């Protein structure tokens, strides 16, 4: 049978030799499929520019359908669609300008904040309930005024010791 060539654009395969590959790559079906593929990744400004330069498709305006589809050389966008697209382009332009004008954070800013937060959390007594995982269930342990935990006497099974500490969100798993 020999080697086969698979074209991702056209979603088809054929025997791979110089003649067949050249014929396929220069074929109208392949060129249209390749254009459709790359058009999916165009930005809104390029689409708006192209659509504004095209005349409206008469058949699409009358019937709502066009035999040429995305390969039509006329525009299938209504005035409302063009306005929405121009608004989107303007918003994208403003967002890019805002990102360029935004002040840059000093180097190490995030790391400093994380260090301060860790120190603050380690020095402050926790008032949130803590939990453990025991026998496949999550149990909430409330901290007593003396600093110890209450409510751990529910199970002393060997497979549960040592208990696996959970994060504070374990209180939502209590069943």
mmCIF file of C-alpha atoms in Angstrom:
data_model
loop_
_atom_site.group_PDB
_atom_site.id
_atom_site.type_symbol
_atom_site.label_atom_id
_atom_site.label_comp_id
_atom_site.label_asym_id
_atom_site.label_seq_id
_atom_site.Cartn_x
_atom_site.Cartn_y
_atom_site.Cartn_z
ATOM 1 C CA UNK A 1 0.000 0.000 0.000
ATOM 2 C CA UNK A 2 2.857 2.414 0.726
ATOM 3 C CA UNK A 3 3.060 5.600 2.733
ATOM 4 C CA UNK A 4 0.017 7.785 3.100
ATOM 5 C CA UNK A 5 -0.143 11.553 3.580
ATOM 6 C CA UNK A 6 -2.833 13.028 5.834
ATOM 7 C CA UNK A 7 -3.873 16.648 5.352
ATOM 8 C CA UNK A 8 -5.085 18.202 8.601
ATOM 9 C CA UNK A 9 -6.759 21.098 6.817
ATOM 10 C CA UNK A 10 -8.858 18.900 4.530
ATOM 11 C CA UNK A 11 -9.194 15.943 6.912
ATOM 12 C CA UNK A 12 -8.319 13.416 4.235
ATOM 13 C CA UNK A 13 -5.450 11.125 3.317
ATOM 14 C CA UNK A 14 -3.991 9.928 0.035
ATOM 15 C CA UNK A 15 -0.995 7.998 -1.238
ATOM 16 C CA UNK A 16 2.133 10.012 -0.558
ATOM 17 C CA UNK A 17 4.191 10.724 -3.633
ATOM 18 C CA UNK A 18 5.433 13.941 -5.182
ATOM 19 C CA UNK A 19 2.720 14.184 -7.834
ATOM 20 C CA UNK A 20 -0.232 13.539 -5.458
ATOM 21 C CA UNK A 21 1.045 15.834 -2.733
ATOM 22 C CA UNK A 22 1.767 18.686 -5.141
ATOM 23 C CA UNK A 23 -1.630 18.278 -6.800
ATOM 24 C CA UNK A 24 -3.397 18.314 -3.415
ATOM 25 C CA UNK A 25 -1.479 21.261 -1.949
ATOM 26 C CA UNK A 26 -2.196 23.388 -5.021
ATOM 27 C CA UNK A 27 -5.837 22.288 -5.242
ATOM 28 C CA UNK A 28 -8.721 24.683 -4.686
ATOM 29 C CA UNK A 29 -10.312 22.559 -1.927
ATOM 30 C CA UNK A 30 -7.061 22.513 0.083
ATOM 31 C CA UNK A 31 -6.431 26.227 -0.364
ATOM 32 C CA UNK A 32 -9.970 27.068 0.807
ATOM 33 C CA UNK A 33 -9.718 24.737 3.819
ATOM 34 C CA UNK A 34 -6.353 26.250 4.754
ATOM 35 C CA UNK A 35 -7.789 29.787 4.480
ATOM 36 C CA UNK A 36 -10.737 28.863 6.717
ATOM 37 C CA UNK A 37 -8.342 27.392 9.285
ATOM 38 C CA UNK A 38 -6.144 30.487 9.479
ATOM 39 C CA UNK A 39 -9.132 32.838 9.453
ATOM 40 C CA UNK A 40 -10.208 31.351 12.795
ATOM 41 C CA UNK A 41 -7.161 32.962 14.406
ATOM 42 C CA UNK A 42 -7.425 36.468 12.977
ATOM 43 C CA UNK A 43 -7.917 39.317 15.402
ATOM 44 C CA UNK A 44 -11.038 41.466 15.414
ATOM 45 C CA UNK A 45 -9.296 44.517 13.894
ATOM 46 C CA UNK A 46 -8.231 42.572 10.790
ATOM 47 C CA UNK A 47 -11.713 41.092 10.369
ATOM 48 C CA UNK A 48 -13.312 44.541 10.724
ATOM 49 C CA UNK A 49 -10.958 46.053 8.161
ATOM 50 C CA UNK A 50 -11.703 43.277 5.651
ATOM 51 C CA UNK A 51 -15.462 43.398 6.202
ATOM 52 C CA UNK A 52 -15.624 47.191 5.858
ATOM 53 C CA UNK A 53 -13.855 47.002 2.493
ATOM 54 C CA UNK A 54 -16.303 44.419 1.113
ATOM 55 C CA UNK A 55 -19.676 45.148 -0.421
ATOM 56 C CA UNK A 56 -22.700 43.390 1.136
ATOM 57 C CA UNK A 57 -23.654 40.001 -0.306
ATOM 58 C CA UNK A 58 -26.991 40.494 -2.071
ATOM 59 C CA UNK A 59 -28.029 36.846 -1.870
ATOM 60 C CA UNK A 60 -27.203 36.671 1.843
ATOM 61 C CA UNK A 61 -29.194 39.839 2.548
ATOM 62 C CA UNK A 62 -32.250 38.551 0.651
ATOM 63 C CA UNK A 63 -32.321 34.908 1.740
ATOM 64 C CA UNK A 64 -30.039 34.707 4.769
ATOM 65 C CA UNK A 65 -27.949 32.062 2.996
ATOM 66 C CA UNK A 66 -25.101 32.105 0.532
ATOM 67 C CA UNK A 67 -23.808 29.193 -1.531
ATOM 68 C CA UNK A 68 -20.204 30.354 -1.056
ATOM 69 C CA UNK A 69 -20.348 30.515 2.772
ATOM 70 C CA UNK A 70 -17.117 31.740 4.350
ATOM 71 C CA UNK A 71 -15.449 31.780 0.920
ATOM 72 C CA UNK A 72 -17.789 34.482 -0.390
ATOM 73 C CA UNK A 73 -15.979 37.593 -1.569
ATOM 74 C CA UNK A 74 -18.826 39.797 -0.309
ATOM 75 C CA UNK A 75 -19.633 40.657 3.295
ATOM 76 C CA UNK A 76 -22.198 38.651 5.248
ATOM 77 C CA UNK A 77 -22.201 41.081 8.178
ATOM 78 C CA UNK A 78 -25.087 43.430 8.864
ATOM 79 C CA UNK A 79 -24.592 47.018 9.975
ATOM 80 C CA UNK A 80 -25.313 45.942 13.549
ATOM 81 C CA UNK A 81 -22.663 43.195 13.341
ATOM 82 C CA UNK A 82 -20.130 45.713 12.047
ATOM 83 C CA UNK A 83 -20.953 48.127 14.886
ATOM 84 C CA UNK A 84 -20.533 45.371 17.491
ATOM 85 C CA UNK A 85 -17.231 44.353 15.923
ATOM 86 C CA UNK A 86 -15.982 47.955 15.921
ATOM 87 C CA UNK A 87 -16.921 48.273 19.619
ATOM 88 C CA UNK A 88 -14.986 45.076 20.348
ATOM 89 C CA UNK A 89 -11.947 46.398 18.454
ATOM 90 C CA UNK A 90 -12.104 49.673 20.386
ATOM 91 C CA UNK A 91 -12.317 47.814 23.731
ATOM 92 C CA UNK A 92 -9.328 45.656 22.790
ATOM 93 C CA UNK A 93 -7.362 48.774 21.822
ATOM 94 C CA UNK A 94 -8.180 50.449 25.143
ATOM 95 C CA UNK A 95 -7.182 47.304 27.050
ATOM 96 C CA UNK A 96 -3.812 47.203 25.255
ATOM 97 C CA UNK A 97 -3.220 50.896 25.988
ATOM 98 C CA UNK A 98 -4.172 50.399 29.621
ATOM 99 C CA UNK A 99 -1.695 47.539 29.953
ATOM 100 C CA UNK A 100 1.051 49.676 28.450
ATOM 101 C CA UNK A 101 0.235 52.625 30.742
ATOM 102 C CA UNK A 102 -0.152 50.515 33.899
ATOM 103 C CA UNK A 103 2.621 51.073 36.420
ATOM 104 C CA UNK A 104 4.967 48.152 36.796
ATOM 105 C CA UNK A 105 5.236 46.528 40.188
ATOM 106 C CA UNK A 106 8.638 46.711 41.829
ATOM 107 C CA UNK A 107 10.748 43.564 41.595
ATOM 108 C CA UNK A 108 10.016 41.112 44.406
ATOM 109 C CA UNK A 109 6.743 42.774 45.367
ATOM 110 C CA UNK A 110 4.743 39.538 45.374
ATOM 111 C CA UNK A 111 7.392 37.602 47.297
ATOM 112 C CA UNK A 112 7.540 40.312 49.989
ATOM 113 C CA UNK A 113 3.778 40.263 50.369
ATOM 114 C CA UNK A 114 3.715 36.472 50.679
ATOM 115 C CA UNK A 115 6.431 36.535 53.343
ATOM 116 C CA UNK A 116 4.588 39.170 55.387
ATOM 117 C CA UNK A 117 1.345 37.207 55.074
ATOM 118 C CA UNK A 118 3.006 33.979 56.226
ATOM 119 C CA UNK A 119 4.514 35.744 59.256
ATOM 120 C CA UNK A 120 1.175 37.340 60.121
ATOM 121 C CA UNK A 121 -0.702 34.045 59.868
ATOM 122 C CA UNK A 122 1.876 32.106 61.884
ATOM 123 C CA UNK A 123 1.962 34.671 64.715
ATOM 124 C CA UNK A 124 -1.824 35.185 64.979
ATOM 125 C CA UNK A 125 -3.861 32.569 66.884
ATOM 126 C CA UNK A 126 -6.265 30.782 64.607
ATOM 127 C CA UNK A 127 -9.937 31.177 65.409
ATOM 128 C CA UNK A 128 -11.028 29.045 62.474
ATOM 129 C CA UNK A 129 -11.914 25.417 63.094
ATOM 130 C CA UNK A 130 -9.413 22.796 62.029
ATOM 131 C CA UNK A 131 -10.204 19.322 60.842
ATOM 132 C CA UNK A 132 -8.846 15.818 60.611
ATOM 133 C CA UNK A 133 -9.510 12.939 58.301
ATOM 134 C CA UNK A 134 -10.442 9.810 60.190
ATOM 135 C CA UNK A 135 -12.062 6.608 58.888
ATOM 136 C CA UNK A 136 -12.516 8.267 55.507
ATOM 137 C CA UNK A 137 -14.627 11.103 56.951
ATOM 138 C CA UNK A 138 -13.703 14.681 57.677
ATOM 139 C CA UNK A 139 -14.254 15.874 61.235
ATOM 140 C CA UNK A 140 -14.099 19.454 62.455
ATOM 141 C CA UNK A 141 -12.121 20.097 65.587
ATOM 142 C CA UNK A 142 -12.988 23.285 67.422
ATOM 143 C CA UNK A 143 -10.206 24.930 69.367
ATOM 144 C CA UNK A 144 -10.957 25.158 73.077
ATOM 145 C CA UNK A 145 -10.200 28.261 75.147
ATOM 146 C CA UNK A 146 -7.207 26.475 76.691
ATOM 147 C CA UNK A 147 -5.635 25.976 73.275
ATOM 148 C CA UNK A 148 -6.318 22.258 72.894
ATOM 149 C CA UNK A 149 -8.741 20.571 70.557
ATOM 150 C CA UNK A 150 -12.098 19.163 71.534
ATOM 151 C CA UNK A 151 -13.922 16.337 69.869
ATOM 152 C CA UNK A 152 -11.130 13.897 68.982
ATOM 153 C CA UNK A 153 -12.445 11.030 71.122
ATOM 154 C CA UNK A 154 -14.781 9.746 68.384
ATOM 155 C CA UNK A 155 -12.350 7.117 67.108
ATOM 156 C CA UNK A 156 -9.236 5.423 68.351
ATOM 157 C CA UNK A 157 -8.950 2.876 65.558
ATOM 158 C CA UNK A 158 -5.379 1.941 64.735
ATOM 159 C CA UNK A 159 -5.750 2.694 61.043
ATOM 160 C CA UNK A 160 -6.764 6.284 61.845
ATOM 161 C CA UNK A 161 -3.713 7.150 63.916
ATOM 162 C CA UNK A 162 -1.936 9.375 63.238
ATOM 163 C CA UNK A 163 -4.797 11.504 61.980
ATOM 164 C CA UNK A 164 -4.308 13.370 58.720
ATOM 165 C CA UNK A 165 -4.695 17.132 59.260
ATOM 166 C CA UNK A 166 -7.000 18.914 56.862
ATOM 167 C CA UNK A 167 -7.295 22.492 55.760
ATOM 168 C CA UNK A 168 -9.978 24.749 57.280
ATOM 169 C CA UNK A 169 -12.276 23.955 54.347
ATOM 170 C CA UNK A 170 -12.756 20.504 55.903
ATOM 171 C CA UNK A 171 -15.645 21.946 57.916
ATOM 172 C CA UNK A 172 -17.719 21.830 54.724
ATOM 173 C CA UNK A 173 -17.108 18.097 54.348
ATOM 174 C CA UNK A 174 -18.493 17.228 57.749
ATOM 175 C CA UNK A 175 -21.296 14.806 57.310
#
